[in-house]
């Protein structure tokens, strides 16, 4: 199975101390409502909380050291793909609300992501370790369906921290 166009995999993108720092933040420690996604920043009218300073700090770091985004990310998502939550998020093609590119940083080991051309096609699978990241743009976002593939005994998809930049409408 070929890799979807527009998919970039970055191994060891974050170091273990950065991962530990992110996972120690209230947004990851406290998920009492068992929400799959929690949104922070500008999502074009969709309800979101203001981004936390630690999120913006990581966004600045990514912007300064990589050419992923044209500006510092203004959208942040913390995701808990734990147990039942993992099965609630189905195969999908992204919407335009999240800008042209999305950077997903994996915070759990053995996280499996799948891509497919259509519902009947073979699945291109990527196993990611804690600290790995993937950037999706172009066809991998707009033409290929993708999803987190729950794995392991708990059928978990693990945790992730997602950044994107969406140009503001004036």
PDB file of N, CA and C in Angstrom, residues 1 4 11 16 22 24 29 31 37 45 55-56 67 76 97 117 119 128 131 133 167 169:
ATOM      1  N   UNK A   1       0.850  -1.186   0.000  1.00  0.00           N
ATOM      2  CA  UNK A   1       0.000   0.000   0.000  1.00  0.00           C
ATOM      3  C   UNK A   1       0.887   1.237   0.000  1.00  0.00           C
ATOM      4  N   UNK A   4      -0.092   7.957   1.496  1.00  0.00           N
ATOM      5  CA  UNK A   4      -0.922   9.024   0.939  1.00  0.00           C
ATOM      6  C   UNK A   4      -0.088  10.283   0.653  1.00  0.00           C
ATOM      7  N   UNK A  11       9.729  11.187  13.111  1.00  0.00           N
ATOM      8  CA  UNK A  11      10.031  10.347  14.282  1.00  0.00           C
ATOM      9  C   UNK A  11      10.766  11.175  15.340  1.00  0.00           C
ATOM     10  N   UNK A  16      11.154  13.038  25.480  1.00  0.00           N
ATOM     11  CA  UNK A  16      10.352  12.507  26.585  1.00  0.00           C
ATOM     12  C   UNK A  16      10.045  13.575  27.635  1.00  0.00           C
ATOM     13  N   UNK A  22       3.761  18.013  28.777  1.00  0.00           N
ATOM     14  CA  UNK A  22       2.427  18.163  28.195  1.00  0.00           C
ATOM     15  C   UNK A  22       1.412  17.298  28.953  1.00  0.00           C
ATOM     16  N   UNK A  24       1.407  16.385  31.917  1.00  0.00           N
ATOM     17  CA  UNK A  24       1.182  16.846  33.288  1.00  0.00           C
ATOM     18  C   UNK A  24       0.249  18.059  33.344  1.00  0.00           C
ATOM     19  N   UNK A  29      -4.671  15.917  32.442  1.00  0.00           N
ATOM     20  CA  UNK A  29      -4.901  15.225  33.703  1.00  0.00           C
ATOM     21  C   UNK A  29      -6.384  15.188  34.043  1.00  0.00           C
ATOM     22  N   UNK A  31      -9.928  15.134  32.651  1.00  0.00           N
ATOM     23  CA  UNK A  31     -10.896  14.935  31.575  1.00  0.00           C
ATOM     24  C   UNK A  31     -12.119  14.241  32.167  1.00  0.00           C
ATOM     25  N   UNK A  37     -12.068  15.118  22.173  1.00  0.00           N
ATOM     26  CA  UNK A  37     -11.340  16.329  21.795  1.00  0.00           C
ATOM     27  C   UNK A  37     -11.709  17.456  22.731  1.00  0.00           C
ATOM     28  N   UNK A  45     -15.826  30.049  14.730  1.00  0.00           N
ATOM     29  CA  UNK A  45     -17.180  30.041  15.265  1.00  0.00           C
ATOM     30  C   UNK A  45     -17.529  28.832  16.101  1.00  0.00           C
ATOM     31  N   UNK A  55       0.474  25.731  25.499  1.00  0.00           N
ATOM     32  CA  UNK A  55       0.151  25.384  24.117  1.00  0.00           C
ATOM     33  C   UNK A  55       0.803  26.368  23.152  1.00  0.00           C
ATOM     34  N   UNK A  56       0.655  27.635  23.466  1.00  0.00           N
ATOM     35  CA  UNK A  56       1.236  28.686  22.621  1.00  0.00           C
ATOM     36  C   UNK A  56       2.755  28.554  22.588  1.00  0.00           C
ATOM     37  N   UNK A  67       9.080  24.535   9.004  1.00  0.00           N
ATOM     38  CA  UNK A  67       8.329  25.332   8.038  1.00  0.00           C
ATOM     39  C   UNK A  67       6.932  24.757   7.806  1.00  0.00           C
ATOM     40  N   UNK A  76      -5.441  24.573  18.838  1.00  0.00           N
ATOM     41  CA  UNK A  76      -4.808  23.500  19.612  1.00  0.00           C
ATOM     42  C   UNK A  76      -5.894  22.542  20.063  1.00  0.00           C
ATOM     43  N   UNK A  97     -12.177  23.807   8.562  1.00  0.00           N
ATOM     44  CA  UNK A  97     -12.117  24.570   9.803  1.00  0.00           C
ATOM     45  C   UNK A  97     -10.714  24.586  10.419  1.00  0.00           C
ATOM     46  N   UNK A 117      -7.976   5.123   0.511  1.00  0.00           N
ATOM     47  CA  UNK A 117      -8.522   5.905  -0.613  1.00  0.00           C
ATOM     48  C   UNK A 117     -10.031   5.989  -0.549  1.00  0.00           C
ATOM     49  N   UNK A 119     -13.728   3.481   1.127  1.00  0.00           N
ATOM     50  CA  UNK A 119     -14.168   2.471   2.102  1.00  0.00           C
ATOM     51  C   UNK A 119     -13.761   1.046   1.755  1.00  0.00           C
ATOM     52  N   UNK A 128       2.923   4.703  15.518  1.00  0.00           N
ATOM     53  CA  UNK A 128       3.691   5.817  16.054  1.00  0.00           C
ATOM     54  C   UNK A 128       4.041   5.562  17.510  1.00  0.00           C
ATOM     55  N   UNK A 131       6.122  10.715  21.158  1.00  0.00           N
ATOM     56  CA  UNK A 131       7.065  11.724  20.665  1.00  0.00           C
ATOM     57  C   UNK A 131       7.095  11.841  19.157  1.00  0.00           C
ATOM     58  N   UNK A 133       5.465  12.426  15.396  1.00  0.00           N
ATOM     59  CA  UNK A 133       4.435  13.340  14.899  1.00  0.00           C
ATOM     60  C   UNK A 133       4.155  13.017  13.445  1.00  0.00           C
ATOM     61  N   UNK A 167      -6.060  30.770   8.928  1.00  0.00           N
ATOM     62  CA  UNK A 167      -6.044  32.192   8.659  1.00  0.00           C
ATOM     63  C   UNK A 167      -7.375  32.809   9.071  1.00  0.00           C
ATOM     64  N   UNK A 169     -10.495  35.300   9.053  1.00  0.00           N
ATOM     65  CA  UNK A 169     -11.262  36.094   8.077  1.00  0.00           C
ATOM     66  C   UNK A 169     -11.368  37.511   8.608  1.00  0.00           C
TER      67      UNK A 169
END
